[in-house]
């Protein structure tokens, strides 16, 4: 019985997840090596232990030579890694390497982490080299497929003869199917038969809306005899406001959206949700992708007075922030690095972070290219003084005129009384910052150099925090204290008559139309790095930058270049993301890194065809959704009649010979339970819910250090880093949460109360539960087994062993157990 044996079939899923996890683990391990270990070995070790020189018989330029060790023996001890000679040397415990100067503590910690985890090298074992010769880009680099113009410049109708010829061979008229079948036929494979209508209907709902259809929606669809009912369904779903809630979540994963600062304090960001609402609204309106990108990177340069543009530039404020980090210069550099890294991954599909400290060792990204990208963000200044809702702000400003007339004299007198204390606290706090920062803090805003402004801003956030913490009742005395208390009382009375200041937007501005210079850290060259495109795309190409009255115009120029039809990277990246989110895997496996550490496209012709289609349709995601979902490739069954050949030839399904079944993600599971138990609160938008509510998961508060318990156990990201593809684990914690948590039980009980009211017989109630949860009638054997279960169920608290768990719900109705089992079944939790 499928429904009751809810986790019996988890073994196969777990094995599949284990295989995927192994691949992801290897990728993560290799990225750690390339990002952290390779630079240390290249910069500090191989000059004396490489191809040209191997002191003490030791070479550290490849996995094989590392394993051999040198005259003193192996440098890595498998059985006792912490005692490895490599660690002894870098710790200066006997041997002292490098001999001229001990490595920084953070580099020693990275080497320790690598060694203690097994000192694994990437399996491609590319020999280490010091750097690209003179920062050069070769013809081979330029010929890499990702940098080439988009091929397949035909539209669906522009090369009908080719598609007709392919269709005649493949019995398919859909262009996606033609290109997929070409690959399948060469591999000796065929497409699976179509999925059943009810399976396809559920798949489409979960794909586009994130929740399954209701039983009534299933019946209406199946009763529709029109030949284009499926096409009309897709059109209807794309017009549904829940579409933006579903697909907006994918985008929020990419941009590491969260509503808190992160780090230890993890302070709440009360207006961060406005960026979330901007994304949902933009997708629901079918906003062209080019406009979507421009608004997020440079909305303030498009229209600084637009409330929507201020919300859009929330993209530039998702960085993690340490509220008491005194080294504000390093903190600002880290913020710029984060923006550079995320922008490179999200929009350009390249791991720019590997080029922050040196030329990329695999991809043709020079260190100079990294800072050319960062230079676009160099003039950036976070703003804390722009109201987030313009209409409310205008109303507040109008009401504030009378308030100011009364309050200003009072506040001026309070400032005079507080001045000496405030000055002392300010001076004391300034002394806590590094000496190289203090001079900028002593200057007025107008006299600070451009490079000093963001650093001073971060510092004064901390100073302001200290000032707000002053207890003037303990700092003042005598007549001054008495007068201050009198004034404070007056201000408090005035404040009671006002609605309070409007919330402040999480937005940015350029600090003016003159940008601070960008330099490569540690470089001996004094040359300032100008903003520009990666060198591999052509030295002769440049981005025209037009300064604006109060802005450099740099970010607007960057955004326009990113979405230019001449830029092959950005459009391939977003097209691949959309395909991945429909099929669980992209045509390029690593959706945020199309470089040489990733795999080449499994079907480059299809990727370029879809990319060109998206460009030709003005970057309209919904048009691409419709094209993909109306293909036979998408409409295939997950379980073909003949499956053994596909598993033997293409076990990873990279040619898409069937629709890949997969477990629902965290939000789908939670929202689907709310939907089928008819407890979903349909309210959309606005501030996120503090406590777990019945609204959709996208409206639950996202705190980096205290994740939602259900969403986190099912692999939802915490907003700390960009996530292109979530982990797909199958763990015992998930089973325990679904079976032992009171939340699913309470939702099951809500549905049972409704069904028990609507129907008088157990048979009718069981049938209704199956229809609402699994969207089908129970089989005869399932029905008979459940009726016996109802008849024999111990329905009193005294007979229940686990009374503590059950006491948290209102009844011991056996129908609750049945409903609970249904929402725990693989049939419910998986998309097929």
PDB file of N, CA and C in Angstrom, residues 321 323 325-326 328 331 384 422-423 425-427 429-430 433 437-445 448 452-468:
ATOM      1  N   UNK A 321      26.950  41.680   6.801  1.00  0.00           N
ATOM      2  CA  UNK A 321      27.477  42.886   7.450  1.00  0.00           C
ATOM      3  C   UNK A 321      27.805  42.589   8.913  1.00  0.00           C
ATOM      4  N   UNK A 323      28.348  44.250  12.330  1.00  0.00           N
ATOM      5  CA  UNK A 323      27.993  45.558  12.902  1.00  0.00           C
ATOM      6  C   UNK A 323      29.110  46.170  13.742  1.00  0.00           C
ATOM      7  N   UNK A 325      32.576  45.463  13.326  1.00  0.00           N
ATOM      8  CA  UNK A 325      33.876  45.240  12.701  1.00  0.00           C
ATOM      9  C   UNK A 325      34.618  46.574  12.624  1.00  0.00           C
ATOM     10  N   UNK A 326      35.614  46.733  13.488  1.00  0.00           N
ATOM     11  CA  UNK A 326      36.337  48.013  13.537  1.00  0.00           C
ATOM     12  C   UNK A 326      37.211  48.231  12.309  1.00  0.00           C
ATOM     13  N   UNK A 328      36.982  48.690   9.264  1.00  0.00           N
ATOM     14  CA  UNK A 328      35.938  48.979   8.286  1.00  0.00           C
ATOM     15  C   UNK A 328      36.482  49.014   6.858  1.00  0.00           C
ATOM     16  N   UNK A 331      36.360  45.552   5.791  1.00  0.00           N
ATOM     17  CA  UNK A 331      34.960  45.161   5.632  1.00  0.00           C
ATOM     18  C   UNK A 331      34.394  45.682   4.318  1.00  0.00           C
ATOM     19  N   UNK A 384      21.151  55.030   3.834  1.00  0.00           N
ATOM     20  CA  UNK A 384      20.301  54.744   4.984  1.00  0.00           C
ATOM     21  C   UNK A 384      19.323  55.888   5.246  1.00  0.00           C
ATOM     22  N   UNK A 422      28.253  63.564  23.958  1.00  0.00           N
ATOM     23  CA  UNK A 422      28.311  62.971  22.618  1.00  0.00           C
ATOM     24  C   UNK A 422      29.711  63.097  22.016  1.00  0.00           C
ATOM     25  N   UNK A 423      30.335  64.236  22.191  1.00  0.00           N
ATOM     26  CA  UNK A 423      31.686  64.430  21.655  1.00  0.00           C
ATOM     27  C   UNK A 423      32.668  63.455  22.282  1.00  0.00           C
ATOM     28  N   UNK A 425      31.990  60.490  23.640  1.00  0.00           N
ATOM     29  CA  UNK A 425      31.722  59.133  23.162  1.00  0.00           C
ATOM     30  C   UNK A 425      32.214  58.976  21.738  1.00  0.00           C
ATOM     31  N   UNK A 426      31.973  59.982  20.898  1.00  0.00           N
ATOM     32  CA  UNK A 426      32.430  59.913  19.505  1.00  0.00           C
ATOM     33  C   UNK A 426      33.945  59.794  19.436  1.00  0.00           C
ATOM     34  N   UNK A 427      34.641  60.623  20.189  1.00  0.00           N
ATOM     35  CA  UNK A 427      36.112  60.590  20.177  1.00  0.00           C
ATOM     36  C   UNK A 427      36.621  59.248  20.695  1.00  0.00           C
ATOM     37  N   UNK A 429      35.080  56.355  20.568  1.00  0.00           N
ATOM     38  CA  UNK A 429      34.801  55.310  19.582  1.00  0.00           C
ATOM     39  C   UNK A 429      35.747  55.408  18.398  1.00  0.00           C
ATOM     40  N   UNK A 430      36.048  56.625  17.955  1.00  0.00           N
ATOM     41  CA  UNK A 430      36.966  56.793  16.821  1.00  0.00           C
ATOM     42  C   UNK A 430      38.317  56.176  17.133  1.00  0.00           C
ATOM     43  N   UNK A 433      39.060  52.538  16.080  1.00  0.00           N
ATOM     44  CA  UNK A 433      39.251  52.147  14.691  1.00  0.00           C
ATOM     45  C   UNK A 433      40.742  52.154  14.347  1.00  0.00           C
ATOM     46  N   UNK A 437      42.288  54.601   9.380  1.00  0.00           N
ATOM     47  CA  UNK A 437      40.897  54.972   9.131  1.00  0.00           C
ATOM     48  C   UNK A 437      40.537  56.282   9.829  1.00  0.00           C
ATOM     49  N   UNK A 438      41.165  56.550  10.963  1.00  0.00           N
ATOM     50  CA  UNK A 438      40.754  57.671  11.812  1.00  0.00           C
ATOM     51  C   UNK A 438      40.781  59.032  11.115  1.00  0.00           C
ATOM     52  N   UNK A 439      41.797  59.334  10.286  1.00  0.00           N
ATOM     53  CA  UNK A 439      41.794  60.670   9.649  1.00  0.00           C
ATOM     54  C   UNK A 439      40.532  60.941   8.847  1.00  0.00           C
ATOM     55  N   UNK A 440      40.015  59.934   8.149  1.00  0.00           N
ATOM     56  CA  UNK A 440      38.797  60.143   7.359  1.00  0.00           C
ATOM     57  C   UNK A 440      37.607  60.429   8.259  1.00  0.00           C
ATOM     58  N   UNK A 441      37.592  59.868   9.465  1.00  0.00           N
ATOM     59  CA  UNK A 441      36.465  60.056  10.366  1.00  0.00           C
ATOM     60  C   UNK A 441      36.450  61.449  10.970  1.00  0.00           C
ATOM     61  N   UNK A 442      37.582  62.103  10.976  1.00  0.00           N
ATOM     62  CA  UNK A 442      37.672  63.447  11.545  1.00  0.00           C
ATOM     63  C   UNK A 442      37.338  64.528  10.522  1.00  0.00           C
ATOM     64  N   UNK A 443      37.189  64.112   9.263  1.00  0.00           N
ATOM     65  CA  UNK A 443      36.845  65.068   8.211  1.00  0.00           C
ATOM     66  C   UNK A 443      35.331  65.223   8.103  1.00  0.00           C
ATOM     67  N   UNK A 444      34.912  66.320   7.514  1.00  0.00           N
ATOM     68  CA  UNK A 444      33.495  66.469   7.180  1.00  0.00           C
ATOM     69  C   UNK A 444      33.195  65.644   5.939  1.00  0.00           C
ATOM     70  N   UNK A 445      31.924  65.340   5.734  1.00  0.00           N
ATOM     71  CA  UNK A 445      31.528  64.535   4.575  1.00  0.00           C
ATOM     72  C   UNK A 445      31.994  65.180   3.280  1.00  0.00           C
ATOM     73  N   UNK A 448      35.883  64.637   2.452  1.00  0.00           N
ATOM     74  CA  UNK A 448      36.450  63.291   2.341  1.00  0.00           C
ATOM     75  C   UNK A 448      36.712  62.942   0.878  1.00  0.00           C
ATOM     76  N   UNK A 452      37.359  57.410   0.804  1.00  0.00           N
ATOM     77  CA  UNK A 452      37.146  57.464   2.250  1.00  0.00           C
ATOM     78  C   UNK A 452      35.664  57.412   2.621  1.00  0.00           C
ATOM     79  N   UNK A 453      34.793  57.731   1.682  1.00  0.00           N
ATOM     80  CA  UNK A 453      33.389  57.912   2.038  1.00  0.00           C
ATOM     81  C   UNK A 453      32.704  56.627   2.512  1.00  0.00           C
ATOM     82  N   UNK A 454      32.781  55.530   1.765  1.00  0.00           N
ATOM     83  CA  UNK A 454      32.103  54.327   2.271  1.00  0.00           C
ATOM     84  C   UNK A 454      32.724  53.790   3.546  1.00  0.00           C
ATOM     85  N   UNK A 455      34.036  53.949   3.681  1.00  0.00           N
ATOM     86  CA  UNK A 455      34.714  53.496   4.899  1.00  0.00           C
ATOM     87  C   UNK A 455      34.219  54.301   6.099  1.00  0.00           C
ATOM     88  N   UNK A 456      34.118  55.616   5.921  1.00  0.00           N
ATOM     89  CA  UNK A 456      33.620  56.458   7.006  1.00  0.00           C
ATOM     90  C   UNK A 456      32.157  56.161   7.307  1.00  0.00           C
ATOM     91  N   UNK A 457      31.396  55.883   6.283  1.00  0.00           N
ATOM     92  CA  UNK A 457      29.983  55.570   6.498  1.00  0.00           C
ATOM     93  C   UNK A 457      29.827  54.331   7.380  1.00  0.00           C
ATOM     94  N   UNK A 458      30.575  53.276   7.079  1.00  0.00           N
ATOM     95  CA  UNK A 458      30.495  52.071   7.902  1.00  0.00           C
ATOM     96  C   UNK A 458      30.943  52.356   9.331  1.00  0.00           C
ATOM     97  N   UNK A 459      31.959  53.172   9.465  1.00  0.00           N
ATOM     98  CA  UNK A 459      32.440  53.498  10.809  1.00  0.00           C
ATOM     99  C   UNK A 459      31.393  54.281  11.591  1.00  0.00           C
ATOM    100  N   UNK A 460      30.746  55.244  10.929  1.00  0.00           N
ATOM    101  CA  UNK A 460      29.780  56.071  11.646  1.00  0.00           C
ATOM    102  C   UNK A 460      28.493  55.317  11.973  1.00  0.00           C
ATOM    103  N   UNK A 461      28.232  54.217  11.283  1.00  0.00           N
ATOM    104  CA  UNK A 461      27.128  53.355  11.719  1.00  0.00           C
ATOM    105  C   UNK A 461      27.422  52.819  13.120  1.00  0.00           C
ATOM    106  N   UNK A 462      28.672  52.473  13.359  1.00  0.00           N
ATOM    107  CA  UNK A 462      29.061  51.977  14.679  1.00  0.00           C
ATOM    108  C   UNK A 462      29.078  53.109  15.708  1.00  0.00           C
ATOM    109  N   UNK A 463      29.561  54.257  15.285  1.00  0.00           N
ATOM    110  CA  UNK A 463      29.579  55.402  16.199  1.00  0.00           C
ATOM    111  C   UNK A 463      28.153  55.774  16.594  1.00  0.00           C
ATOM    112  N   UNK A 464      27.257  55.781  15.604  1.00  0.00           N
ATOM    113  CA  UNK A 464      25.857  56.094  15.886  1.00  0.00           C
ATOM    114  C   UNK A 464      25.244  55.083  16.836  1.00  0.00           C
ATOM    115  N   UNK A 465      25.633  53.833  16.673  1.00  0.00           N
ATOM    116  CA  UNK A 465      25.130  52.792  17.569  1.00  0.00           C
ATOM    117  C   UNK A 465      25.565  53.068  19.010  1.00  0.00           C
ATOM    118  N   UNK A 466      26.804  53.499  19.180  1.00  0.00           N
ATOM    119  CA  UNK A 466      27.286  53.836  20.525  1.00  0.00           C
ATOM    120  C   UNK A 466      26.561  55.054  21.081  1.00  0.00           C
ATOM    121  N   UNK A 467      26.302  56.043  20.218  1.00  0.00           N
ATOM    122  CA  UNK A 467      25.616  57.246  20.667  1.00  0.00           C
ATOM    123  C   UNK A 467      24.182  56.942  21.106  1.00  0.00           C
ATOM    124  N   UNK A 468      23.527  56.034  20.370  1.00  0.00           N
ATOM    125  CA  UNK A 468      22.155  55.679  20.735  1.00  0.00           C
ATOM    126  C   UNK A 468      22.088  54.947  22.068  1.00  0.00           C
TER     127      UNK A 468
END
